[in-house]
């Protein structure tokens, strides 16, 4: 037989105290003595009492839950950002609900509605690559008080705070590193240019070439996916067209990994003949047979900062002030054997 959960009325009857006293003790009211609080909490545990969080949320206006929407959780970058958000918010008593859009804007919309119906106190988002029209996000701003915070992949929407890496600077630094190592014909695997992060990495690449008096060759810019297969296909495309570079800056570590695999298959020496540097500093980059250079996006710090921005937003709102924040973190270059010629 299933044991029935006790109510505050059951606890009140057992201890011969008022229901109000039990409620105040469970909610740590300063009007109740510590001895009474301890007795009520001890009795509540013995009687299998479970607090009604929904009722508590309706009373306080807070659920202490937040939603996080990411394209996927099976990459170190997004899982680390989630960890950073969770670490920061757990200090303030919040719990996270994680959703994956799988790069599909329709799924993203469904998750947003689900989170709103769950009355979360805030939503953290990294938009999908198919999120072109942002009307569904704007609608939330116009009709609810639920704060939205973009991280990594963002859209420029007034009223939404953002926490990002300086992708332009990261693209510039990666390209400048290859130039400093003596490479002359640098190719760029650009990723999905529907996303601002990849546009910024491409622009950083172009500007570094221009600043160092190199020609920007359109045939050296290949729009790729962010997968291993995309990197493999990009190498095949380059070699089939006879447009062979001596260095590759990939906007994705996974595409860079595919490039390394295909170069090795073709018996092309890395970095002597072709250098490779990726972006994100996924853990596998340092454990490859030939460790791969990459730009570190400091995802744990990004998550911590996103959590702090949310807490600041809650504090600002309680004082009647709403401040839109734009946090831009500096990328860090991790130079390894795949791009170090000198």
Short mmCIF file of C-alpha atoms in Angstrom, two decimals:
data_model
loop_
_atom_site.label_atom_id
_atom_site.label_comp_id
_atom_site.label_asym_id
_atom_site.label_seq_id
_atom_site.Cartn_x
_atom_site.Cartn_y
_atom_site.Cartn_z
CA UNK A 1 0.00 0.00 0.00
CA UNK A 2 1.36 3.44 -0.95
CA UNK A 3 2.18 5.64 2.00
CA UNK A 4 0.16 8.85 1.85
CA UNK A 5 1.99 12.15 2.11
CA UNK A 6 1.13 14.15 5.22
CA UNK A 7 -0.28 17.70 5.11
CA UNK A 8 0.41 20.65 7.38
CA UNK A 9 -2.94 19.87 9.01
CA UNK A 10 -1.70 16.40 9.98
CA UNK A 11 1.47 17.89 11.47
CA UNK A 12 -0.57 20.53 13.29
CA UNK A 13 -2.82 17.87 14.82
CA UNK A 14 0.08 15.66 15.92
CA UNK A 15 2.01 18.50 17.59
CA UNK A 16 -1.12 20.23 18.91
CA UNK A 17 -0.12 23.57 17.42
CA UNK A 18 -1.88 25.84 14.94
CA UNK A 19 -1.66 25.32 11.18
CA UNK A 20 -0.22 28.84 10.92
CA UNK A 21 2.61 27.89 13.29
CA UNK A 22 3.48 24.81 11.21
CA UNK A 23 3.45 26.85 7.99
CA UNK A 24 5.65 29.57 9.46
CA UNK A 25 8.09 27.04 10.88
CA UNK A 26 8.45 25.28 7.53
CA UNK A 27 9.08 28.63 5.82
CA UNK A 28 11.70 29.69 8.40
CA UNK A 29 9.64 32.60 9.72
CA UNK A 30 11.65 34.61 12.30
CA UNK A 31 8.58 34.83 14.56
CA UNK A 32 8.90 31.10 15.32
CA UNK A 33 11.50 29.87 17.83
CA UNK A 34 14.31 27.65 16.58
CA UNK A 35 13.19 24.85 18.92
CA UNK A 36 9.70 24.86 17.35
CA UNK A 37 11.15 24.98 13.83
CA UNK A 38 13.37 21.98 14.57
CA UNK A 39 10.44 20.02 16.03
CA UNK A 40 8.15 20.81 13.09
CA UNK A 41 10.81 19.91 10.49
CA UNK A 42 11.65 16.66 12.31
CA UNK A 43 7.96 15.71 12.48
CA UNK A 44 7.41 16.65 8.84
CA UNK A 45 10.18 14.27 7.75
CA UNK A 46 8.83 11.45 9.95
CA UNK A 47 5.33 11.90 8.49
CA UNK A 48 6.57 12.01 4.86
CA UNK A 49 5.47 15.61 4.35
CA UNK A 50 6.19 17.13 0.93
CA UNK A 51 5.85 20.87 0.48
CA UNK A 52 3.48 21.98 -2.29
CA UNK A 53 5.90 23.85 -4.51
CA UNK A 54 3.16 24.98 -6.90
CA UNK A 55 1.21 26.62 -4.10
CA UNK A 56 4.40 28.20 -2.79
CA UNK A 57 5.22 29.51 -6.28
CA UNK A 58 1.76 31.01 -6.70
CA UNK A 59 2.13 32.78 -3.39
CA UNK A 60 5.64 34.11 -3.96
CA UNK A 61 5.46 34.66 -7.71
CA UNK A 62 8.63 32.55 -8.13
CA UNK A 63 9.08 28.91 -9.07
CA UNK A 64 12.87 28.95 -8.55
CA UNK A 65 13.12 27.16 -11.90
CA UNK A 66 14.79 28.46 -15.07
CA UNK A 67 14.86 27.03 -18.57
CA UNK A 68 17.90 26.53 -20.78
CA UNK A 69 17.52 25.93 -24.52
CA UNK A 70 20.58 24.76 -26.50
CA UNK A 71 20.95 23.21 -29.96
CA UNK A 72 22.53 20.06 -28.45
CA UNK A 73 23.93 19.04 -25.09
CA UNK A 74 26.39 16.43 -26.42
CA UNK A 75 29.22 18.90 -26.97
CA UNK A 76 31.63 20.02 -24.31
CA UNK A 77 30.88 23.66 -25.07
CA UNK A 78 27.14 23.60 -24.38
CA UNK A 79 27.36 21.14 -21.50
CA UNK A 80 30.01 23.35 -19.87
CA UNK A 81 27.89 26.49 -20.29
CA UNK A 82 24.95 24.66 -18.70
CA UNK A 83 27.20 23.60 -15.83
CA UNK A 84 28.32 27.21 -15.37
CA UNK A 85 24.74 28.50 -15.26
CA UNK A 86 23.73 25.75 -12.84
CA UNK A 87 26.70 26.42 -10.54
CA UNK A 88 25.88 30.11 -10.34
CA UNK A 89 22.13 29.77 -9.89
CA UNK A 90 22.27 26.92 -7.38
CA UNK A 91 23.84 29.41 -4.95
CA UNK A 92 20.54 31.29 -5.12
CA UNK A 93 18.26 28.25 -4.85
CA UNK A 94 17.39 27.87 -8.53
CA UNK A 95 16.98 24.65 -10.53
CA UNK A 96 17.40 24.27 -14.29
CA UNK A 97 15.24 22.62 -16.94
CA UNK A 98 17.29 21.72 -20.03
CA UNK A 99 15.83 21.57 -23.54
CA UNK A 100 17.43 20.77 -26.92
CA UNK A 101 16.24 22.46 -30.11
CA UNK A 102 18.19 20.06 -32.38
CA UNK A 103 18.80 23.10 -34.63
CA UNK A 104 15.08 23.29 -35.42
CA UNK A 105 13.21 26.57 -34.88
CA UNK A 106 9.85 24.77 -34.53
CA UNK A 107 11.23 22.65 -31.70
CA UNK A 108 12.70 25.82 -30.18
CA UNK A 109 9.23 27.43 -30.22
CA UNK A 110 7.65 24.38 -28.56
CA UNK A 111 10.25 24.41 -25.79
CA UNK A 112 9.69 28.11 -25.17
CA UNK A 113 5.95 27.52 -24.78
CA UNK A 114 6.54 24.57 -22.47
CA UNK A 115 8.87 26.59 -20.27
CA UNK A 116 6.43 29.50 -20.12
CA UNK A 117 3.61 27.12 -19.16
CA UNK A 118 5.87 25.80 -16.39
CA UNK A 119 6.14 29.42 -15.20
CA UNK A 120 9.94 29.45 -15.13
CA UNK A 121 11.53 32.57 -13.68
CA UNK A 122 13.83 33.04 -16.68
CA UNK A 123 15.02 31.50 -19.95
CA UNK A 124 18.59 31.11 -21.21
CA UNK A 125 18.91 30.55 -24.96
CA UNK A 126 21.45 29.76 -27.64
CA UNK A 127 19.37 30.02 -30.80
CA UNK A 128 19.18 27.32 -33.45
CA UNK A 129 20.80 27.79 -36.85
CA UNK A 130 17.30 27.79 -38.41
CA UNK A 131 16.11 30.68 -36.23
CA UNK A 132 15.88 33.46 -38.79
CA UNK A 133 12.56 35.06 -37.85
CA UNK A 134 12.54 35.97 -34.13
CA UNK A 135 8.85 36.84 -33.78
CA UNK A 136 8.32 33.99 -31.28
CA UNK A 137 10.99 35.45 -29.01
CA UNK A 138 9.75 39.01 -29.41
CA UNK A 139 6.25 37.83 -28.49
CA UNK A 140 7.52 36.65 -25.09
CA UNK A 141 9.08 40.05 -24.43
CA UNK A 142 5.85 41.81 -25.41
CA UNK A 143 3.44 39.62 -23.42
CA UNK A 144 5.32 38.35 -20.34
CA UNK A 145 7.75 39.52 -17.68
CA UNK A 146 9.96 36.44 -18.17
CA UNK A 147 13.56 37.56 -18.75
CA UNK A 148 15.45 35.98 -21.67
CA UNK A 149 19.24 35.84 -21.76
CA UNK A 150 21.10 34.86 -24.92
CA UNK A 151 24.48 33.15 -24.69
CA UNK A 152 26.92 32.30 -27.51
CA UNK A 153 24.43 32.33 -30.40
CA UNK A 154 22.29 35.44 -30.16
CA UNK A 155 19.94 37.69 -32.06
CA UNK A 156 20.02 41.46 -31.68
CA UNK A 157 16.70 42.06 -29.94
CA UNK A 158 16.25 45.12 -27.71
CA UNK A 159 15.49 44.16 -24.12
CA UNK A 160 17.46 40.91 -24.13
CA UNK A 161 20.79 40.67 -22.31
CA UNK A 162 23.58 38.67 -23.95
CA UNK A 163 26.74 36.85 -22.90
CA UNK A 164 29.04 36.02 -25.80
CA UNK A 165 32.66 35.49 -26.77
CA UNK A 166 34.40 38.01 -29.03
CA UNK A 167 34.15 35.81 -32.14
CA UNK A 168 35.61 38.51 -34.40
CA UNK A 169 38.71 38.74 -32.23
CA UNK A 170 38.92 34.93 -32.08
CA UNK A 171 38.87 34.70 -35.89
CA UNK A 172 41.49 37.44 -36.10
CA UNK A 173 43.78 35.79 -33.52
CA UNK A 174 43.57 32.35 -35.15
CA UNK A 175 44.44 33.75 -38.58
CA UNK A 176 47.20 36.00 -37.26
CA UNK A 177 48.75 32.99 -35.50
CA UNK A 178 48.92 31.10 -38.80
CA UNK A 179 50.47 34.11 -40.51
CA UNK A 180 53.08 34.41 -37.73
CA UNK A 181 53.97 30.74 -38.26
CA UNK A 182 54.81 31.51 -41.89
CA UNK A 183 51.73 30.23 -43.73
CA UNK A 184 50.81 32.12 -46.88
CA UNK A 185 47.64 30.57 -48.35
CA UNK A 186 45.15 30.31 -45.47
CA UNK A 187 41.75 28.75 -46.07
CA UNK A 188 38.71 29.29 -43.86
CA UNK A 189 35.96 26.75 -43.11
CA UNK A 190 33.26 29.28 -42.31
CA UNK A 191 30.47 27.26 -40.69
CA UNK A 192 26.81 28.20 -41.13
CA UNK A 193 26.79 31.90 -42.03
CA UNK A 194 23.12 32.23 -41.00
CA UNK A 195 24.56 32.47 -37.48
CA UNK A 196 26.20 35.69 -36.34
CA UNK A 197 29.03 33.89 -34.53
CA UNK A 198 30.28 32.40 -37.79
CA UNK A 199 29.92 35.71 -39.63
CA UNK A 200 32.07 37.36 -36.96
CA UNK A 201 34.75 34.63 -37.14
CA UNK A 202 34.84 35.03 -40.92
CA UNK A 203 35.17 38.82 -40.64
CA UNK A 204 38.02 38.42 -38.16
CA UNK A 205 39.77 36.07 -40.59
CA UNK A 206 39.37 38.54 -43.46
CA UNK A 207 40.60 41.52 -41.46
CA UNK A 208 43.70 39.68 -40.23
CA UNK A 209 44.61 38.88 -43.86
CA UNK A 210 44.06 42.48 -44.93
CA UNK A 211 46.07 43.92 -42.02
CA UNK A 212 49.00 41.66 -42.92
CA UNK A 213 48.82 42.54 -46.64
CA UNK A 214 47.38 39.20 -47.77
CA UNK A 215 44.76 38.92 -50.47
CA UNK A 216 41.30 37.71 -49.40
CA UNK A 217 40.47 34.93 -51.86
CA UNK A 218 36.81 33.96 -52.09
CA UNK A 219 37.78 30.45 -53.24
CA UNK A 220 39.54 30.01 -49.89
CA UNK A 221 36.30 30.60 -47.95
CA UNK A 222 34.16 27.48 -47.74
CA UNK A 223 30.76 27.50 -46.05
CA UNK A 224 30.62 24.25 -44.10
CA UNK A 225 28.57 22.57 -41.44
CA UNK A 226 29.98 22.05 -37.95
CA UNK A 227 30.47 18.31 -38.24
CA UNK A 228 33.36 15.93 -38.87
CA UNK A 229 31.82 14.95 -42.22
CA UNK A 230 31.63 18.63 -43.22
CA UNK A 231 35.39 18.96 -42.67
CA UNK A 232 36.09 15.84 -44.70
CA UNK A 233 33.96 17.09 -47.61
CA UNK A 234 35.59 20.53 -47.48
CA UNK A 235 39.04 18.99 -47.95
CA UNK A 236 37.75 16.92 -50.87
CA UNK A 237 36.29 20.06 -52.45
CA UNK A 238 39.56 21.97 -52.11
CA UNK A 239 41.71 19.20 -53.55
CA UNK A 240 39.29 18.47 -56.39
CA UNK A 241 39.38 22.15 -57.38
CA UNK A 242 43.19 22.25 -57.10
CA UNK A 243 42.85 25.20 -54.70
CA UNK A 244 45.22 23.73 -52.14
CA UNK A 245 45.99 25.82 -49.03
CA UNK A 246 48.95 25.54 -46.69
CA UNK A 247 46.81 26.31 -43.63
CA UNK A 248 43.18 25.95 -42.52
CA UNK A 249 41.33 28.00 -39.91
CA UNK A 250 38.07 26.21 -39.16
CA UNK A 251 35.24 27.97 -37.31
CA UNK A 252 34.39 24.55 -35.79
CA UNK A 253 36.58 22.02 -33.99
CA UNK A 254 34.54 19.17 -35.43
CA UNK A 255 35.01 20.33 -39.03
CA UNK A 256 38.72 20.81 -38.22
CA UNK A 257 38.87 17.23 -36.94
CA UNK A 258 37.32 16.00 -40.19
CA UNK A 259 39.90 18.00 -42.12
CA UNK A 260 42.73 16.39 -40.13
CA UNK A 261 41.32 12.92 -40.79
CA UNK A 262 41.06 13.50 -44.54
CA UNK A 263 44.51 15.12 -44.75
CA UNK A 264 46.02 12.12 -42.95
CA UNK A 265 44.18 9.77 -45.32
CA UNK A 266 45.77 11.64 -48.25
CA UNK A 267 49.19 11.37 -46.54
CA UNK A 268 49.50 15.14 -46.24
CA UNK A 269 51.72 16.13 -43.33
CA UNK A 270 50.32 18.36 -40.58
CA UNK A 271 51.60 21.03 -39.93
CA UNK A 272 54.55 20.83 -42.36
CA UNK A 273 52.36 20.88 -45.48
CA UNK A 274 49.01 22.07 -44.11
CA UNK A 275 48.37 23.59 -40.67
CA UNK A 276 44.99 23.31 -38.91
CA UNK A 277 43.41 25.38 -36.14
CA UNK A 278 39.83 25.03 -34.91
CA UNK A 279 37.43 26.95 -32.70
CA UNK A 280 35.89 25.98 -29.32
CA UNK A 281 38.71 23.94 -27.75
CA UNK A 282 36.65 20.78 -27.37
CA UNK A 283 38.43 18.27 -25.07
CA UNK A 284 39.30 15.90 -27.92
CA UNK A 285 41.58 18.54 -29.49
CA UNK A 286 44.33 18.02 -26.92
CA UNK A 287 44.08 14.21 -26.95
CA UNK A 288 44.37 13.65 -30.70
CA UNK A 289 47.36 11.74 -32.10
CA UNK A 290 48.55 15.15 -33.26
CA UNK A 291 47.08 17.65 -30.72
CA UNK A 292 45.06 20.31 -32.52
CA UNK A 293 45.26 24.07 -31.98
CA UNK A 294 41.97 25.79 -31.16
CA UNK A 295 40.36 28.97 -29.86
CA UNK A 296 39.00 28.52 -26.33
CA UNK A 297 35.54 30.02 -25.72
CA UNK A 298 35.74 29.69 -21.89
CA UNK A 299 32.25 28.10 -21.70
CA UNK A 300 32.23 27.61 -17.92
CA UNK A 301 32.91 31.32 -17.40
CA UNK A 302 30.25 32.13 -20.02
CA UNK A 303 27.72 30.09 -18.04
CA UNK A 304 28.73 31.72 -14.74
CA UNK A 305 28.38 35.18 -16.29
CA UNK A 306 24.98 34.35 -17.80
CA UNK A 307 23.82 33.24 -14.34
CA UNK A 308 25.10 36.47 -12.80
CA UNK A 309 23.33 38.55 -15.45
CA UNK A 310 20.07 36.77 -14.59
CA UNK A 311 20.49 37.36 -10.84
CA UNK A 312 21.28 41.02 -11.52
CA UNK A 313 18.15 41.25 -13.64
CA UNK A 314 16.02 39.87 -10.79
CA UNK A 315 17.56 42.37 -8.38
CA UNK A 316 17.11 45.24 -10.83
CA UNK A 317 13.46 44.38 -11.40
CA UNK A 318 12.75 44.25 -7.67
CA UNK A 319 13.95 47.87 -7.46
CA UNK A 320 11.90 48.89 -10.48
CA UNK A 321 14.90 49.21 -12.81
CA UNK A 322 15.55 47.03 -15.88
CA UNK A 323 19.04 47.12 -17.39
CA UNK A 324 19.99 45.37 -20.63
CA UNK A 325 23.51 43.94 -20.34
CA UNK A 326 25.95 42.98 -23.08
CA UNK A 327 28.81 40.85 -21.76
CA UNK A 328 31.60 40.03 -24.24
CA UNK A 329 34.31 37.61 -23.10
CA UNK A 330 37.82 37.46 -24.54
CA UNK A 331 38.78 34.28 -26.46
CA UNK A 332 42.00 32.46 -25.64
CA UNK A 333 44.25 30.76 -28.19
CA UNK A 334 45.53 27.26 -27.43
CA UNK A 335 48.48 26.57 -29.73
CA UNK A 336 49.32 22.89 -30.25
CA UNK A 337 51.27 20.83 -32.78
CA UNK A 338 48.73 21.02 -35.63
CA UNK A 339 49.62 24.64 -36.41
CA UNK A 340 53.08 25.17 -34.94
CA UNK A 341 55.68 25.21 -37.69
CA UNK A 342 58.34 27.41 -36.06
#
